[in-house]
Structures are given as C-alpha cells and as structure tokens.
Amino acid sequence: RVTDSFDATDTLDEPLEITVEEGVDTWPMGFYNPNNTCYNPDSHVSPPLTLVYDVDLPGNHYTMLTIGRSKIYMIDSGGYLRVLDQSNGSQLWYKDIKTTSSYWTGASAALWEDSVITGGTGIWSFDADDGTENWHIFTTSSFDHQGQVIVDGTIYFRSTSSSLVSVEVDDGYLNWSSPWSEQPLFPPVYGEVGSQAYIAAPRYSSLRCVNADNGNMVWEQGTGGSIYHN
C-alpha cells in the first residue's frame, strides 16, 4: 500500500513510503490472503468518477486494453490493431494484422520499449508511436489468448498451434518452438533458479516447465484435473 500521496505531474525527490499489511477478514476473496495487494476495503473514490469520453469504434473488442506511452492499444474482432489517444479517445492509427477473411484472437498487444507486438496472422511488431512496421513473421502461429510474457527482449507465448514459442522482440528471430500434445493454457510464467531461466505453463491436466534457452522440457507435473486460471 502506498502511504504517501503525490500528483502525477510532481517530481519525486525521494522514494515513496511503502507499507505492507496483513490481510483482513473482510477481504472479498474469502480465505485467500490479500498480502501485498493495493486493495483497501475502506477506500472510496472522491470525488465521484465522471465520464471523460465515449468512443464508438467498428468491430467488437474481446481483448484487454494495453495502455502506455499516452496511448490505448486494442485489437478488434475484425483483425485490426487500433491505437487511440489516451487523453481524448481519438484514433491515431490502425493496422490490419490479418490476411484471411475469418479472424479472431484473444491476445492483447504487448509493449516493449519503442515497439508494440501483437498476434494476428503470424506475429507483428510496430513502432509504438507512429505504427511503422518493424517486422512480421509467418514462421509461427499467432498468439492465443493472454499468452505472452516479455523478458530481456525475448517474448514467450502460447500459440494457436499447441506450441510454446520464443521470439526475439528486436527482429522477430525465432529462437525455438516447443510442440505440445495439448495446447498450453493461459500465459506462461518466467522464472530463474541460479543462472538458469525457465518457462512454466499450465496444460489441461498438467504443469510443464521448459528451459527458456532452448524450449526443452525440464519436468512435467500432473495436476489431477484441468487448470482454469493463471
């Protein structure tokens, strides 16, 4: 919980004071401990929230929004990446990220430094400010659902072809693609043990861990049932 207050335009001369508190019995998630969350059950919005703008855009929007660089990045059901001005909702630019008439993806765009990376037909990378295409590869299938994580310039994601994939963000170089008999579920998780990095991701009935350098399986643990949440 941040106990200091500041205006977003202020310059911070010293670190904010952070206080970690034990969870309370009134936590709405029941028996889960809300340690290290930013939720305060006694807080209220003051003054009340007001509508700033309401924008009508073509297509339906199934993905979560990605917000950064004073912009809103969204993907619609028609296969377009649309970028809006965060201050007023006006559309700055859009890109067609499909090459077929039938299209749908459940994956949000991902921001890394000056680039926005998204799945469509293959994987696309654009300049996050003006939409200039950096690269586009067809060598892997698309992102599937909220399935990507970026660490040190490498993006790991579950794909629509039942694979876990590693691609370099700078140039789209395919590091590896690890085929799975079952489609990976939900986003992969990156972790390090000593000097070795690993990627773990749930499947329908197990949790699998692979080497982040080459995609080789390290271990797999059965769960006795499906994993429905990340």
PDB file of C-alpha atoms in Angstrom:
ATOM      1  CA  ARG A   1       0.000   0.000   0.000  1.00  0.00           C
ATOM      2  CA  VAL A   2       1.417   3.425  -0.943  1.00  0.00           C
ATOM      3  CA  THR A   3       1.011   5.629   2.125  1.00  0.00           C
ATOM      4  CA  ASP A   4       2.483   8.800   0.580  1.00  0.00           C
ATOM      5  CA  SER A   5       0.450  10.860  -1.870  1.00  0.00           C
ATOM      6  CA  PHE A   6       1.641  12.837  -4.866  1.00  0.00           C
ATOM      7  CA  ASP A   7       0.391  14.464  -8.023  1.00  0.00           C
ATOM      8  CA  ALA A   8       1.214  12.693 -11.280  1.00  0.00           C
ATOM      9  CA  THR A   9       2.987  15.844 -12.542  1.00  0.00           C
ATOM     10  CA  ASP A  10       5.225  16.138  -9.468  1.00  0.00           C
ATOM     11  CA  THR A  11       8.887  15.185  -9.479  1.00  0.00           C
ATOM     12  CA  LEU A  12       9.736  12.652  -6.772  1.00  0.00           C
ATOM     13  CA  ASP A  13      12.774  13.794  -4.807  1.00  0.00           C
ATOM     14  CA  GLU A  14      12.784  10.726  -2.576  1.00  0.00           C
ATOM     15  CA  PRO A  15      11.260   7.233  -2.668  1.00  0.00           C
ATOM     16  CA  LEU A  16       7.635   6.727  -1.705  1.00  0.00           C
ATOM     17  CA  GLU A  17       6.941   5.106   1.622  1.00  0.00           C
ATOM     18  CA  ILE A  18       5.514   1.610   1.097  1.00  0.00           C
ATOM     19  CA  THR A  19       3.725  -0.265   3.859  1.00  0.00           C
ATOM     20  CA  VAL A  20       2.896  -3.982   3.626  1.00  0.00           C
ATOM     21  CA  GLU A  21      -0.038  -5.010   5.798  1.00  0.00           C
ATOM     22  CA  GLU A  22      -1.512  -8.363   6.678  1.00  0.00           C
ATOM     23  CA  GLY A  23      -4.858  -9.241   5.108  1.00  0.00           C
ATOM     24  CA  VAL A  24      -8.121  -8.600   6.878  1.00  0.00           C
ATOM     25  CA  ASP A  25     -11.061 -10.930   7.439  1.00  0.00           C
ATOM     26  CA  THR A  26     -13.326  -8.788   5.255  1.00  0.00           C
ATOM     27  CA  TRP A  27     -11.238  -9.463   2.125  1.00  0.00           C
ATOM     28  CA  PRO A  28     -13.788 -10.357  -0.596  1.00  0.00           C
ATOM     29  CA  MET A  29     -11.696 -13.218  -1.953  1.00  0.00           C
ATOM     30  CA  GLY A  30     -12.631 -15.314   1.074  1.00  0.00           C
ATOM     31  CA  PHE A  31      -9.841 -17.358   2.560  1.00  0.00           C
ATOM     32  CA  TYR A  32      -7.116 -16.010   0.261  1.00  0.00           C
ATOM     33  CA  ASN A  33      -4.603 -13.721   1.932  1.00  0.00           C
ATOM     34  CA  PRO A  34      -4.516 -10.283   0.267  1.00  0.00           C
ATOM     35  CA  ASN A  35      -0.924  -9.580   1.323  1.00  0.00           C
ATOM     36  CA  ASN A  36       0.898  -7.114  -0.892  1.00  0.00           C
ATOM     37  CA  THR A  37      -2.194  -6.060  -2.821  1.00  0.00           C
ATOM     38  CA  CYS A  38      -3.279  -2.477  -3.319  1.00  0.00           C
ATOM     39  CA  TYR A  39      -6.887  -3.094  -2.315  1.00  0.00           C
ATOM     40  CA  ASN A  40      -8.299  -1.140   0.618  1.00  0.00           C
ATOM     41  CA  PRO A  41     -11.841  -2.225   1.582  1.00  0.00           C
ATOM     42  CA  ASP A  42     -12.404   1.099   3.362  1.00  0.00           C
ATOM     43  CA  SER A  43     -11.368   3.346   0.494  1.00  0.00           C
ATOM     44  CA  HIS A  44     -13.809   5.383  -1.593  1.00  0.00           C
ATOM     45  CA  VAL A  45     -13.414   7.367  -4.785  1.00  0.00           C
ATOM     46  CA  SER A  46     -13.658  11.080  -4.055  1.00  0.00           C
ATOM     47  CA  PRO A  47     -14.872  12.983  -5.920  1.00  0.00           C
ATOM     48  CA  PRO A  48     -17.150  10.522  -7.849  1.00  0.00           C
ATOM     49  CA  LEU A  49     -15.865   9.308 -11.210  1.00  0.00           C
ATOM     50  CA  THR A  50     -17.135  11.177 -14.268  1.00  0.00           C
ATOM     51  CA  LEU A  51     -17.231  10.092 -17.918  1.00  0.00           C
ATOM     52  CA  VAL A  52     -14.407  11.758 -19.857  1.00  0.00           C
ATOM     53  CA  TYR A  53     -15.207  10.396 -23.314  1.00  0.00           C
ATOM     54  CA  ASP A  54     -17.166   7.647 -25.046  1.00  0.00           C
ATOM     55  CA  VAL A  55     -15.849   6.452 -28.407  1.00  0.00           C
ATOM     56  CA  ASP A  56     -17.658   4.285 -30.965  1.00  0.00           C
ATOM     57  CA  LEU A  57     -15.307   2.012 -32.899  1.00  0.00           C
ATOM     58  CA  PRO A  58     -16.026  -0.636 -35.549  1.00  0.00           C
ATOM     59  CA  GLY A  59     -15.983  -4.282 -34.558  1.00  0.00           C
ATOM     60  CA  ASN A  60     -16.191  -5.964 -31.173  1.00  0.00           C
ATOM     61  CA  HIS A  61     -13.381  -5.823 -28.658  1.00  0.00           C
ATOM     62  CA  TYR A  62     -12.630  -9.059 -26.823  1.00  0.00           C
ATOM     63  CA  THR A  63      -9.130  -8.344 -25.548  1.00  0.00           C
ATOM     64  CA  MET A  64      -7.890  -6.440 -22.549  1.00  0.00           C
ATOM     65  CA  LEU A  65      -6.599  -2.943 -23.285  1.00  0.00           C
ATOM     66  CA  THR A  66      -2.883  -2.208 -23.283  1.00  0.00           C
ATOM     67  CA  ILE A  67      -2.139   1.307 -22.041  1.00  0.00           C
ATOM     68  CA  GLY A  68       1.221   3.044 -22.320  1.00  0.00           C
ATOM     69  CA  ARG A  69       3.061   5.940 -23.968  1.00  0.00           C
ATOM     70  CA  SER A  70      -0.126   8.044 -23.526  1.00  0.00           C
ATOM     71  CA  LYS A  71      -1.954   5.655 -25.865  1.00  0.00           C
ATOM     72  CA  ILE A  72      -4.515   2.857 -25.713  1.00  0.00           C
ATOM     73  CA  TYR A  73      -3.766  -0.243 -27.815  1.00  0.00           C
ATOM     74  CA  MET A  74      -6.676  -2.566 -28.636  1.00  0.00           C
ATOM     75  CA  ILE A  75      -7.439  -5.402 -31.033  1.00  0.00           C
ATOM     76  CA  ASP A  76     -10.897  -5.828 -32.514  1.00  0.00           C
ATOM     77  CA  SER A  77     -12.733  -8.852 -33.867  1.00  0.00           C
ATOM     78  CA  GLY A  78     -12.143  -7.735 -37.440  1.00  0.00           C
ATOM     79  CA  GLY A  79      -8.396  -8.251 -37.144  1.00  0.00           C
ATOM     80  CA  TYR A  80      -7.248  -4.652 -36.619  1.00  0.00           C
ATOM     81  CA  LEU A  81      -4.844  -3.209 -34.093  1.00  0.00           C
ATOM     82  CA  ARG A  82      -6.288   0.195 -33.174  1.00  0.00           C
ATOM     83  CA  VAL A  83      -4.373   2.864 -31.291  1.00  0.00           C
ATOM     84  CA  LEU A  84      -6.181   5.693 -29.504  1.00  0.00           C
ATOM     85  CA  ASP A  85      -5.057   8.900 -27.848  1.00  0.00           C
ATOM     86  CA  GLN A  86      -5.457   8.217 -24.133  1.00  0.00           C
ATOM     87  CA  SER A  87      -6.482  11.816 -23.365  1.00  0.00           C
ATOM     88  CA  ASN A  88      -9.479  12.080 -25.712  1.00  0.00           C
ATOM     89  CA  GLY A  89     -10.095   8.658 -27.299  1.00  0.00           C
ATOM     90  CA  SER A  90      -9.389   9.774 -30.861  1.00  0.00           C
ATOM     91  CA  GLN A  91      -7.978   7.082 -33.168  1.00  0.00           C
ATOM     92  CA  LEU A  92      -4.346   7.824 -34.037  1.00  0.00           C
ATOM     93  CA  TRP A  93      -3.702   4.904 -36.382  1.00  0.00           C
ATOM     94  CA  TYR A  94      -4.708   1.319 -37.082  1.00  0.00           C
ATOM     95  CA  LYS A  95      -3.151  -1.716 -38.729  1.00  0.00           C
ATOM     96  CA  ASP A  96      -4.643  -4.721 -40.472  1.00  0.00           C
ATOM     97  CA  ILE A  97      -2.980  -7.722 -38.791  1.00  0.00           C
ATOM     98  CA  LYS A  98      -4.865 -10.444 -40.653  1.00  0.00           C
ATOM     99  CA  THR A  99      -4.607 -11.932 -44.129  1.00  0.00           C
ATOM    100  CA  THR A 100      -7.743 -14.081 -44.060  1.00  0.00           C
ATOM    101  CA  SER A 101     -11.420 -13.174 -44.014  1.00  0.00           C
ATOM    102  CA  SER A 102     -12.036 -15.268 -40.905  1.00  0.00           C
ATOM    103  CA  TYR A 103     -10.190 -13.844 -37.932  1.00  0.00           C
ATOM    104  CA  TRP A 104     -10.289 -13.742 -34.175  1.00  0.00           C
ATOM    105  CA  THR A 105      -7.652 -13.511 -31.466  1.00  0.00           C
ATOM    106  CA  GLY A 106      -7.961 -13.277 -27.720  1.00  0.00           C
ATOM    107  CA  ALA A 107      -4.485 -11.809 -27.197  1.00  0.00           C
ATOM    108  CA  SER A 108      -3.789  -8.268 -26.079  1.00  0.00           C
ATOM    109  CA  ALA A 109      -0.937  -6.273 -27.575  1.00  0.00           C
ATOM    110  CA  ALA A 110       2.367  -6.166 -25.669  1.00  0.00           C
ATOM    111  CA  LEU A 111       4.601  -3.098 -25.273  1.00  0.00           C
ATOM    112  CA  TRP A 112       8.378  -3.361 -25.156  1.00  0.00           C
ATOM    113  CA  GLU A 113      10.483  -0.186 -25.255  1.00  0.00           C
ATOM    114  CA  ASP A 114       9.538   1.567 -28.547  1.00  0.00           C
ATOM    115  CA  SER A 115       7.583  -1.352 -30.031  1.00  0.00           C
ATOM    116  CA  VAL A 116       4.114  -2.827 -29.778  1.00  0.00           C
ATOM    117  CA  ILE A 117       3.936  -6.565 -30.525  1.00  0.00           C
ATOM    118  CA  THR A 118       0.727  -8.345 -31.383  1.00  0.00           C
ATOM    119  CA  GLY A 119      -0.542 -11.573 -32.838  1.00  0.00           C
ATOM    120  CA  GLY A 120      -2.599 -11.730 -35.986  1.00  0.00           C
ATOM    121  CA  THR A 121      -1.738 -13.881 -38.930  1.00  0.00           C
ATOM    122  CA  GLY A 122       1.721 -14.616 -37.603  1.00  0.00           C
ATOM    123  CA  ILE A 123       3.411 -12.138 -35.247  1.00  0.00           C
ATOM    124  CA  TRP A 124       3.681  -8.402 -35.895  1.00  0.00           C
ATOM    125  CA  SER A 125       5.851  -5.649 -34.435  1.00  0.00           C
ATOM    126  CA  PHE A 126       5.124  -1.943 -34.991  1.00  0.00           C
ATOM    127  CA  ASP A 127       6.611   1.323 -33.812  1.00  0.00           C
ATOM    128  CA  ALA A 128       4.503   2.072 -30.740  1.00  0.00           C
ATOM    129  CA  ASP A 129       4.172   5.766 -31.627  1.00  0.00           C
ATOM    130  CA  ASP A 130       3.506   6.010 -35.360  1.00  0.00           C
ATOM    131  CA  GLY A 131       2.684   2.407 -36.375  1.00  0.00           C
ATOM    132  CA  THR A 132       5.611   1.890 -38.736  1.00  0.00           C
ATOM    133  CA  GLU A 133       6.039  -1.865 -39.247  1.00  0.00           C
ATOM    134  CA  ASN A 134       9.243  -3.236 -37.694  1.00  0.00           C
ATOM    135  CA  TRP A 135       8.812  -6.867 -38.727  1.00  0.00           C
ATOM    136  CA  HIS A 136       6.229  -9.548 -39.442  1.00  0.00           C
ATOM    137  CA  ILE A 137       6.859 -13.287 -39.366  1.00  0.00           C
ATOM    138  CA  PHE A 138       4.754 -16.204 -40.597  1.00  0.00           C
ATOM    139  CA  THR A 139       7.041 -18.888 -39.197  1.00  0.00           C
ATOM    140  CA  THR A 140       4.904 -19.373 -36.102  1.00  0.00           C
ATOM    141  CA  SER A 141       1.216 -19.323 -35.481  1.00  0.00           C
ATOM    142  CA  SER A 142      -0.437 -16.446 -33.701  1.00  0.00           C
ATOM    143  CA  PHE A 143      -0.720 -15.535 -30.036  1.00  0.00           C
ATOM    144  CA  ASP A 144      -3.592 -17.324 -28.371  1.00  0.00           C
ATOM    145  CA  HIS A 145      -5.461 -15.636 -25.515  1.00  0.00           C
ATOM    146  CA  GLN A 146      -3.426 -13.643 -22.990  1.00  0.00           C
ATOM    147  CA  GLY A 147      -0.412 -15.800 -23.685  1.00  0.00           C
ATOM    148  CA  GLN A 148       2.704 -13.658 -23.847  1.00  0.00           C
ATOM    149  CA  VAL A 149       5.428 -12.513 -21.472  1.00  0.00           C
ATOM    150  CA  ILE A 150       8.474 -10.393 -22.412  1.00  0.00           C
ATOM    151  CA  VAL A 151      11.756 -10.716 -20.511  1.00  0.00           C
ATOM    152  CA  ASP A 152      15.021  -9.006 -21.542  1.00  0.00           C
ATOM    153  CA  GLY A 153      13.912  -8.521 -25.135  1.00  0.00           C
ATOM    154  CA  THR A 154      12.557 -12.043 -25.668  1.00  0.00           C
ATOM    155  CA  ILE A 155       8.857 -12.753 -25.962  1.00  0.00           C
ATOM    156  CA  TYR A 156       7.450 -16.127 -24.869  1.00  0.00           C
ATOM    157  CA  PHE A 157       3.903 -17.051 -25.785  1.00  0.00           C
ATOM    158  CA  ARG A 158       1.473 -19.902 -26.202  1.00  0.00           C
ATOM    159  CA  SER A 159       0.382 -20.264 -29.794  1.00  0.00           C
ATOM    160  CA  THR A 160      -2.684 -21.415 -31.672  1.00  0.00           C
ATOM    161  CA  SER A 161      -0.751 -24.462 -32.910  1.00  0.00           C
ATOM    162  CA  SER A 162      -0.377 -26.039 -29.452  1.00  0.00           C
ATOM    163  CA  SER A 163       3.183 -24.811 -29.004  1.00  0.00           C
ATOM    164  CA  LEU A 164       5.171 -22.681 -26.607  1.00  0.00           C
ATOM    165  CA  VAL A 165       7.263 -20.226 -28.650  1.00  0.00           C
ATOM    166  CA  SER A 166      10.249 -17.912 -28.048  1.00  0.00           C
ATOM    167  CA  VAL A 167      10.901 -14.961 -30.396  1.00  0.00           C
ATOM    168  CA  GLU A 168      13.345 -12.028 -30.234  1.00  0.00           C
ATOM    169  CA  VAL A 169      11.493  -8.714 -29.977  1.00  0.00           C
ATOM    170  CA  ASP A 170      14.082  -6.663 -31.904  1.00  0.00           C
ATOM    171  CA  ASP A 171      13.984  -8.571 -35.197  1.00  0.00           C
ATOM    172  CA  GLY A 172      11.414 -11.377 -34.889  1.00  0.00           C
ATOM    173  CA  TYR A 173      14.052 -14.108 -34.872  1.00  0.00           C
ATOM    174  CA  LEU A 174      12.517 -17.442 -33.870  1.00  0.00           C
ATOM    175  CA  ASN A 175      14.586 -18.885 -31.018  1.00  0.00           C
ATOM    176  CA  TRP A 176      12.563 -22.061 -30.579  1.00  0.00           C
ATOM    177  CA  SER A 177       9.118 -23.587 -30.796  1.00  0.00           C
ATOM    178  CA  SER A 178       8.278 -26.370 -28.357  1.00  0.00           C
ATOM    179  CA  PRO A 179       5.374 -28.517 -29.647  1.00  0.00           C
ATOM    180  CA  TRP A 180       2.957 -29.850 -27.040  1.00  0.00           C
ATOM    181  CA  SER A 181       0.415 -32.606 -27.495  1.00  0.00           C
ATOM    182  CA  GLU A 182      -2.036 -30.441 -25.544  1.00  0.00           C
ATOM    183  CA  GLN A 183      -2.472 -26.746 -26.139  1.00  0.00           C
ATOM    184  CA  PRO A 184      -0.838 -24.634 -23.413  1.00  0.00           C
ATOM    185  CA  LEU A 185      -3.369 -22.806 -21.262  1.00  0.00           C
ATOM    186  CA  PHE A 186      -3.051 -19.215 -20.073  1.00  0.00           C
ATOM    187  CA  PRO A 187       0.137 -17.142 -20.049  1.00  0.00           C
ATOM    188  CA  PRO A 188       3.495 -18.786 -19.457  1.00  0.00           C
ATOM    189  CA  VAL A 189       5.427 -17.789 -16.344  1.00  0.00           C
ATOM    190  CA  TYR A 190       9.134 -16.858 -16.431  1.00  0.00           C
ATOM    191  CA  GLY A 191      11.459 -17.644 -13.537  1.00  0.00           C
ATOM    192  CA  GLU A 192      15.133 -18.053 -12.735  1.00  0.00           C
ATOM    193  CA  VAL A 193      16.846 -20.597 -10.492  1.00  0.00           C
ATOM    194  CA  GLY A 194      20.510 -19.747 -10.091  1.00  0.00           C
ATOM    195  CA  SER A 195      21.883 -18.913 -13.529  1.00  0.00           C
ATOM    196  CA  GLN A 196      19.237 -20.897 -15.423  1.00  0.00           C
ATOM    197  CA  ALA A 197      15.957 -19.411 -16.687  1.00  0.00           C
ATOM    198  CA  TYR A 198      12.773 -21.439 -17.033  1.00  0.00           C
ATOM    199  CA  ILE A 199       9.309 -21.072 -18.523  1.00  0.00           C
ATOM    200  CA  ALA A 200       6.336 -22.834 -16.953  1.00  0.00           C
ATOM    201  CA  ALA A 201       2.822 -23.040 -18.383  1.00  0.00           C
ATOM    202  CA  PRO A 202      -0.315 -24.988 -17.450  1.00  0.00           C
ATOM    203  CA  ARG A 203      -1.864 -27.560 -19.741  1.00  0.00           C
ATOM    204  CA  TYR A 204      -5.289 -29.187 -19.446  1.00  0.00           C
ATOM    205  CA  SER A 205      -4.125 -31.749 -16.921  1.00  0.00           C
ATOM    206  CA  SER A 206      -0.548 -30.856 -16.002  1.00  0.00           C
ATOM    207  CA  LEU A 207       2.006 -28.121 -15.392  1.00  0.00           C
ATOM    208  CA  ARG A 208       5.048 -28.194 -17.665  1.00  0.00           C
ATOM    209  CA  CYS A 209       8.403 -26.462 -17.208  1.00  0.00           C
ATOM    210  CA  VAL A 210      10.848 -25.925 -20.079  1.00  0.00           C
ATOM    211  CA  ASN A 211      14.334 -24.469 -20.437  1.00  0.00           C
ATOM    212  CA  ALA A 212      13.975 -20.819 -21.510  1.00  0.00           C
ATOM    213  CA  ASP A 213      17.114 -21.045 -23.669  1.00  0.00           C
ATOM    214  CA  ASN A 214      16.035 -23.895 -25.936  1.00  0.00           C
ATOM    215  CA  GLY A 215      12.469 -24.967 -25.066  1.00  0.00           C
ATOM    216  CA  ASN A 216      13.491 -28.444 -23.911  1.00  0.00           C
ATOM    217  CA  MET A 217      11.230 -29.907 -21.247  1.00  0.00           C
ATOM    218  CA  VAL A 218      12.696 -29.973 -17.732  1.00  0.00           C
ATOM    219  CA  TRP A 219       9.765 -31.555 -15.908  1.00  0.00           C
ATOM    220  CA  GLU A 220       6.032 -32.085 -16.062  1.00  0.00           C
ATOM    221  CA  GLN A 221       3.709 -32.493 -13.098  1.00  0.00           C
ATOM    222  CA  GLY A 222       0.216 -33.928 -13.353  1.00  0.00           C
ATOM    223  CA  THR A 223      -2.482 -31.926 -11.589  1.00  0.00           C
ATOM    224  CA  GLY A 224      -5.312 -34.468 -11.476  1.00  0.00           C
ATOM    225  CA  GLY A 225      -7.593 -32.082 -13.330  1.00  0.00           C
ATOM    226  CA  SER A 226      -7.779 -29.036 -15.561  1.00  0.00           C
ATOM    227  CA  ILE A 227      -6.183 -25.720 -14.617  1.00  0.00           C
ATOM    228  CA  TYR A 228      -8.659 -22.953 -15.383  1.00  0.00           C
ATOM    229  CA  HIS A 229      -6.884 -19.884 -14.005  1.00  0.00           C
ATOM    230  CA  ASN A 230      -3.421 -18.483 -14.490  1.00  0.00           C
TER     231      ASN A 230
END
